[in-house]
Amino acid sequence: MNSLTTSLPGGTWTLGDLNVSRFGYGAMQLAGPGVMGPPADVDGALAVLRTAVELGITHIDTAEAYGPRITNQLIREALHPYPEALHIVTKVGAVRDGQGGWPPARTSEQLRRAVEENLETLGLPVLDAVNLRMGDSSGPVAESLAEAFETLVELQEQGMIRHLGLSNVLPEQVAEARAIAPIVSVQNMYNLAFRSDDALIDALARDGIAYVPFFPLGGFTPLQSKALLAVANRRDSTPMAVALAWLLQRSPNILLIPGTSSAEHLRENAAGAALILSAADLAELDRIGG
């Protein structure tokens, strides 16, 4: 039963048997420029992670490909041994190459190696949740995920993974995966201006499956940014806060993982997302994606 029992905005959600804060943290920005190499300020990156836990965040999103390995190493250095309530969600299915690309890595051997590397780098005996990343850097691609997903199911059966999820997928791929094994989350691009997953979000909510949007501010044209700014100004808030608050009010199964490399900015995001938007605010914002 999902409930609202935390002081963080949005309360909590249950990923399988894991209770997580709906306001979480995405660790990708802790790596160096272009998600490559270490950050310029390692101490600052560690402080961000410790601040997340201090705020009550119990959902951290990461990937071995970030850096690569950098964000997972930072998470371990900052937080290990991990608080019992903290749940780390990682993803596999792509790697980082020397040219800054994200080539797919979805053979059975590549996926097993990726899961083993996440376990080793994070210092965990089992991964709480693993998302299978499909498609490419341009977005989802219409292709079968069965072979790759079945590999993760095998690793789950072997006790390496608790729960499975999907990332960068089409609704048809969600259905294909669910015909093979249960999933607890879908992580796709979604925001006020990019709303192709509206029907998917509602369908997942009915089935108790989380939806985790990335790029919560991406895709705005100047006109759309103006509309967002108008609501933010009227509410004496910021565009980011309004966008995050809108997502939390959009559907109870939406989990936020905004990223930042600043502890101060993380605190501002958490406070700003607590904004309660009025019916008039919501109606004006909904027109952005119309």
Tab-separated table of C-alpha atoms in Angstrom:
chain	number	residue	atom	x	y	z
A	1	MET	CA	0.000	0.000	0.000
A	2	ASN	CA	1.580	3.299	-1.087
A	3	SER	CA	1.385	6.072	1.484
A	4	LEU	CA	2.469	9.629	2.180
A	5	THR	CA	4.587	9.350	5.301
A	6	THR	CA	7.715	11.435	4.816
A	7	SER	CA	8.458	15.126	5.248
A	8	LEU	CA	9.907	15.215	1.736
A	9	PRO	CA	7.498	16.461	-0.944
A	10	GLY	CA	5.275	13.761	-2.372
A	11	GLY	CA	5.633	11.255	0.435
A	12	THR	CA	6.671	7.710	-0.419
A	13	TRP	CA	6.100	4.962	-2.967
A	14	THR	CA	6.664	1.219	-2.805
A	15	LEU	CA	8.985	-0.296	-5.426
A	16	GLY	CA	8.133	-3.953	-5.040
A	17	ASP	CA	8.871	-4.369	-1.338
A	18	LEU	CA	11.084	-1.266	-1.096
A	19	ASN	CA	9.637	1.898	0.425
A	20	VAL	CA	11.267	4.929	-1.233
A	21	SER	CA	10.828	8.688	-1.089
A	22	ARG	CA	9.060	10.020	-4.175
A	23	PHE	CA	11.579	12.861	-4.138
A	24	GLY	CA	14.866	11.114	-4.901
A	25	TYR	CA	18.250	12.000	-6.307
A	26	GLY	CA	19.902	11.237	-9.660
A	27	ALA	CA	23.685	10.922	-9.358
A	28	MET	CA	24.689	11.370	-13.010
A	29	GLN	CA	25.843	14.989	-12.564
A	30	LEU	CA	28.370	13.979	-9.916
A	31	ALA	CA	30.761	12.765	-12.632
A	32	GLY	CA	33.002	15.161	-14.527
A	33	PRO	CA	32.032	17.248	-17.569
A	34	GLY	CA	30.090	15.261	-20.131
A	35	VAL	CA	29.579	12.518	-17.528
A	36	MET	CA	33.211	11.562	-18.000
A	37	GLY	CA	35.906	11.267	-15.353
A	38	PRO	CA	35.911	12.490	-11.759
A	39	PRO	CA	34.330	15.749	-10.591
A	40	ALA	CA	36.511	18.817	-10.072
A	41	ASP	CA	35.270	18.987	-6.473
A	42	VAL	CA	35.240	15.482	-5.003
A	43	ASP	CA	34.472	16.718	-1.491
A	44	GLY	CA	31.523	18.679	-2.843
A	45	ALA	CA	30.197	15.588	-4.618
A	46	LEU	CA	30.448	13.539	-1.430
A	47	ALA	CA	28.639	16.326	0.441
A	48	VAL	CA	25.750	16.196	-2.038
A	49	LEU	CA	25.236	12.480	-1.394
A	50	ARG	CA	25.417	12.907	2.367
A	51	THR	CA	22.982	15.818	2.155
A	52	ALA	CA	20.556	13.614	0.226
A	53	VAL	CA	20.497	11.100	3.071
A	54	GLU	CA	20.230	13.875	5.672
A	55	LEU	CA	17.163	15.229	3.856
A	56	GLY	CA	15.507	11.824	4.086
A	57	ILE	CA	15.972	10.801	0.439
A	58	THR	CA	15.842	7.014	0.219
A	59	HIS	CA	16.018	6.612	-3.580
A	60	ILE	CA	19.309	7.263	-5.401
A	61	ASP	CA	19.568	6.610	-9.141
A	62	THR	CA	22.940	5.769	-10.674
A	63	ALA	CA	24.719	3.683	-13.324
A	64	GLU	CA	28.150	2.102	-13.653
A	65	ALA	CA	28.418	3.895	-17.029
A	66	TYR	CA	28.418	7.314	-15.338
A	67	GLY	CA	32.053	8.349	-15.330
A	68	PRO	CA	32.345	5.409	-16.008
A	69	ARG	CA	32.333	3.948	-12.461
A	70	ILE	CA	32.763	7.405	-10.910
A	71	THR	CA	29.296	7.974	-9.458
A	72	ASN	CA	29.136	4.478	-7.996
A	73	GLN	CA	32.548	4.965	-6.388
A	74	LEU	CA	31.429	8.285	-4.920
A	75	ILE	CA	28.211	6.766	-3.575
A	76	ARG	CA	30.173	4.037	-1.849
A	77	GLU	CA	32.742	6.432	-0.411
A	78	ALA	CA	30.092	8.828	0.880
A	79	LEU	CA	27.468	6.435	2.216
A	80	HIS	CA	28.832	2.918	2.791
A	81	PRO	CA	27.830	1.158	4.990
A	82	TYR	CA	24.466	2.194	3.638
A	83	PRO	CA	21.524	3.191	5.850
A	84	GLU	CA	18.959	0.412	5.952
A	85	ALA	CA	16.274	2.683	4.479
A	86	LEU	CA	18.396	3.764	1.489
A	87	HIS	CA	17.760	2.073	-1.861
A	88	ILE	CA	20.084	2.455	-4.836
A	89	VAL	CA	18.666	1.902	-8.318
A	90	THR	CA	21.098	1.356	-11.170
A	91	LYS	CA	20.796	0.711	-14.890
A	92	VAL	CA	22.531	-1.507	-17.423
A	93	GLY	CA	22.366	-1.854	-21.192
A	94	ALA	CA	24.745	0.885	-22.328
A	95	VAL	CA	28.371	1.826	-21.755
A	96	ARG	CA	30.363	5.042	-22.064
A	97	ASP	CA	32.900	5.203	-24.868
A	98	GLY	CA	35.937	7.453	-25.283
A	99	GLN	CA	34.063	9.697	-27.721
A	100	GLY	CA	31.329	10.504	-25.205
A	101	GLY	CA	28.780	8.163	-26.753
A	102	TRP	CA	26.463	5.634	-25.117
A	103	PRO	CA	26.725	2.498	-27.285
A	104	PRO	CA	24.411	-0.369	-26.360
A	105	ALA	CA	25.786	-3.248	-24.306
A	106	ARG	CA	22.954	-5.742	-24.091
A	107	THR	CA	24.393	-9.167	-24.827
A	108	SER	CA	24.009	-11.694	-22.024
A	109	GLU	CA	27.721	-11.484	-21.255
A	110	GLN	CA	27.703	-7.667	-21.202
A	111	LEU	CA	24.665	-7.505	-18.924
A	112	ARG	CA	26.044	-10.035	-16.472
A	113	ARG	CA	29.348	-8.176	-16.352
A	114	ALA	CA	27.533	-4.866	-15.806
A	115	VAL	CA	25.532	-6.273	-12.884
A	116	GLU	CA	28.678	-7.768	-11.346
A	117	GLU	CA	30.536	-4.463	-11.738
A	118	ASN	CA	27.698	-2.542	-10.077
A	119	LEU	CA	27.727	-4.971	-7.161
A	120	GLU	CA	31.481	-4.655	-6.780
A	121	THR	CA	31.750	-0.883	-7.178
A	122	LEU	CA	28.800	-0.114	-4.896
A	123	GLY	CA	29.880	-2.731	-2.353
A	124	LEU	CA	26.539	-4.514	-2.274
A	125	PRO	CA	25.629	-8.206	-2.003
A	126	VAL	CA	22.482	-7.641	-4.091
A	127	LEU	CA	21.200	-4.731	-6.181
A	128	ASP	CA	17.865	-3.319	-5.014
A	129	ALA	CA	16.653	-2.553	-8.536
A	130	VAL	CA	18.163	-2.640	-12.015
A	131	ASN	CA	16.699	-0.868	-15.032
A	132	LEU	CA	17.337	-2.285	-18.495
A	133	ARG	CA	18.196	0.655	-20.750
A	134	MET	CA	16.974	0.191	-24.305
A	135	GLY	CA	17.099	2.427	-27.399
A	136	ASP	CA	19.894	4.918	-27.885
A	137	SER	CA	20.804	8.510	-27.048
A	138	SER	CA	18.094	9.796	-29.402
A	139	GLY	CA	15.345	7.949	-27.535
A	140	PRO	CA	13.467	4.633	-27.580
A	141	VAL	CA	13.795	2.314	-30.592
A	142	ALA	CA	11.173	-0.193	-31.713
A	143	GLU	CA	12.958	-3.487	-31.062
A	144	SER	CA	12.506	-6.586	-28.962
A	145	LEU	CA	13.920	-6.513	-25.434
A	146	ALA	CA	13.099	-10.130	-24.651
A	147	GLU	CA	16.600	-11.620	-24.839
A	148	ALA	CA	18.199	-8.867	-22.746
A	149	PHE	CA	15.376	-8.779	-20.207
A	150	GLU	CA	15.418	-12.553	-19.825
A	151	THR	CA	19.125	-12.310	-18.937
A	152	LEU	CA	18.276	-9.920	-16.098
A	153	VAL	CA	15.491	-12.234	-14.957
A	154	GLU	CA	18.080	-15.031	-14.726
A	155	LEU	CA	20.359	-12.813	-12.650
A	156	GLN	CA	17.389	-11.940	-10.449
A	157	GLU	CA	16.675	-15.639	-9.952
A	158	GLN	CA	20.334	-16.122	-9.009
A	159	GLY	CA	19.930	-13.566	-6.209
A	160	MET	CA	21.955	-10.713	-7.734
A	161	ILE	CA	18.969	-8.377	-8.286
A	162	ARG	CA	15.835	-7.790	-6.200
A	163	HIS	CA	13.643	-5.888	-8.649
A	164	LEU	CA	13.629	-5.112	-12.366
A	165	GLY	CA	12.718	-1.981	-14.284
A	166	LEU	CA	13.013	-0.480	-17.753
A	167	SER	CA	14.493	2.711	-19.172
A	168	ASN	CA	14.138	4.519	-22.510
A	169	VAL	CA	11.342	2.255	-23.726
A	170	LEU	CA	8.125	2.289	-25.733
A	171	PRO	CA	4.776	1.141	-24.274
A	172	GLU	CA	4.965	-1.978	-26.448
A	173	GLN	CA	8.296	-2.875	-24.858
A	174	VAL	CA	6.826	-2.382	-21.394
A	175	ALA	CA	4.115	-4.895	-22.303
A	176	GLU	CA	6.694	-7.288	-23.733
A	177	ALA	CA	8.775	-7.191	-20.548
A	178	ARG	CA	5.752	-7.584	-18.257
A	179	ALA	CA	4.758	-10.724	-20.166
A	180	ILE	CA	8.142	-12.177	-19.126
A	181	ALA	CA	8.463	-10.999	-15.504
A	182	PRO	CA	7.161	-8.275	-13.152
A	183	ILE	CA	8.684	-4.800	-13.253
A	184	VAL	CA	8.575	-2.126	-10.564
A	185	SER	CA	9.409	0.993	-12.614
A	186	VAL	CA	9.766	2.634	-16.018
A	187	GLN	CA	12.262	5.456	-16.512
A	188	ASN	CA	11.651	7.603	-19.600
A	189	MET	CA	11.981	11.179	-20.789
A	190	TYR	CA	8.955	13.161	-19.655
A	191	ASN	CA	8.264	16.758	-18.660
A	192	LEU	CA	5.740	19.550	-19.097
A	193	ALA	CA	6.555	19.940	-22.783
A	194	PHE	CA	7.309	16.319	-23.683
A	195	ARG	CA	4.266	14.286	-22.702
A	196	SER	CA	4.101	11.324	-25.080
A	197	ASP	CA	3.950	8.958	-22.089
A	198	ASP	CA	0.758	10.392	-20.549
A	199	ALA	CA	-1.283	7.252	-21.272
A	200	LEU	CA	1.559	4.991	-20.135
A	201	ILE	CA	1.895	6.837	-16.820
A	202	ASP	CA	-1.813	6.402	-16.101
A	203	ALA	CA	-1.737	2.702	-17.043
A	204	LEU	CA	1.291	2.059	-14.833
A	205	ALA	CA	-0.336	3.933	-11.938
A	206	ARG	CA	-3.344	1.628	-12.123
A	207	ASP	CA	-1.004	-1.350	-11.793
A	208	GLY	CA	1.127	0.101	-8.993
A	209	ILE	CA	4.242	0.555	-11.137
A	210	ALA	CA	6.420	3.640	-10.716
A	211	TYR	CA	7.254	6.070	-13.512
A	212	VAL	CA	10.556	7.944	-13.177
A	213	PRO	CA	10.967	10.898	-15.590
A	214	PHE	CA	14.350	12.136	-16.676
A	215	PHE	CA	15.031	15.614	-18.124
A	216	PRO	CA	12.221	17.212	-16.043
A	217	LEU	CA	13.023	20.646	-17.549
A	218	GLY	CA	14.165	19.558	-21.005
A	219	GLY	CA	12.503	20.426	-24.268
A	220	PHE	CA	11.052	23.863	-23.631
A	221	THR	CA	10.775	26.398	-26.441
A	222	PRO	CA	11.151	30.091	-25.465
A	223	LEU	CA	7.368	30.495	-25.504
A	224	GLN	CA	6.885	27.485	-23.273
A	225	SER	CA	9.627	28.688	-20.955
A	226	LYS	CA	7.788	31.998	-20.730
A	227	ALA	CA	4.607	30.243	-19.652
A	228	LEU	CA	6.488	28.266	-17.017
A	229	LEU	CA	8.221	31.391	-15.779
A	230	ALA	CA	4.883	33.193	-15.474
A	231	VAL	CA	3.579	30.574	-13.046
A	232	ALA	CA	6.871	30.574	-11.145
A	233	ASN	CA	6.815	34.351	-10.769
A	234	ARG	CA	3.200	34.365	-9.673
A	235	ARG	CA	3.977	31.792	-6.996
A	236	ASP	CA	7.243	33.498	-5.977
A	237	SER	CA	9.094	30.329	-6.946
A	238	THR	CA	11.486	29.054	-9.639
A	239	PRO	CA	10.799	27.264	-12.948
A	240	MET	CA	12.563	24.129	-11.673
A	241	ALA	CA	10.461	24.065	-8.502
A	242	VAL	CA	7.250	24.503	-10.488
A	243	ALA	CA	8.233	21.776	-12.959
A	244	LEU	CA	9.072	19.346	-10.151
A	245	ALA	CA	5.909	20.195	-8.208
A	246	TRP	CA	3.824	19.668	-11.357
A	247	LEU	CA	5.341	16.214	-11.824
A	248	LEU	CA	4.566	15.213	-8.239
A	249	GLN	CA	0.963	16.379	-8.668
A	250	ARG	CA	0.646	14.807	-12.134
A	251	SER	CA	0.345	11.249	-10.787
A	252	PRO	CA	1.099	9.513	-7.478
A	253	ASN	CA	3.339	6.920	-9.172
A	254	ILE	CA	5.802	9.539	-10.484
A	255	LEU	CA	9.146	9.462	-8.676
A	256	LEU	CA	11.575	12.358	-9.065
A	257	ILE	CA	15.340	11.980	-9.434
A	258	PRO	CA	16.554	15.536	-10.194
A	259	GLY	CA	20.327	15.709	-10.397
A	260	THR	CA	22.687	18.380	-9.151
A	261	SER	CA	26.324	18.671	-8.120
A	262	SER	CA	25.480	21.226	-5.404
A	263	ALA	CA	24.248	20.373	-1.903
A	264	GLU	CA	22.624	23.799	-1.685
A	265	HIS	CA	20.813	23.260	-4.972
A	266	LEU	CA	19.617	19.850	-3.782
A	267	ARG	CA	18.095	21.457	-0.681
A	268	GLU	CA	16.462	24.132	-2.869
A	269	ASN	CA	14.987	21.471	-5.164
A	270	ALA	CA	13.542	19.535	-2.236
A	271	ALA	CA	12.026	22.663	-0.721
A	272	GLY	CA	10.739	23.965	-4.047
A	273	ALA	CA	9.090	20.693	-5.022
A	274	ALA	CA	6.865	21.020	-1.948
A	275	LEU	CA	5.002	23.840	-3.715
A	276	ILE	CA	1.289	23.045	-4.034
A	277	LEU	CA	0.050	24.233	-7.399
A	278	SER	CA	-3.502	25.531	-7.711
A	279	ALA	CA	-6.044	24.305	-10.240
A	280	ALA	CA	-5.407	27.483	-12.261
A	281	ASP	CA	-1.651	26.864	-12.163
A	282	LEU	CA	-2.113	23.281	-13.317
A	283	ALA	CA	-4.430	24.284	-16.144
A	284	GLU	CA	-1.933	26.888	-17.396
A	285	LEU	CA	0.960	24.454	-17.180
A	286	ASP	CA	-0.965	21.664	-18.875
A	287	ARG	CA	-1.352	23.857	-21.947
A	288	ILE	CA	2.444	23.806	-22.401
A	289	GLY	CA	2.263	20.192	-23.493
A	290	GLY	CA	-0.967	20.596	-25.421
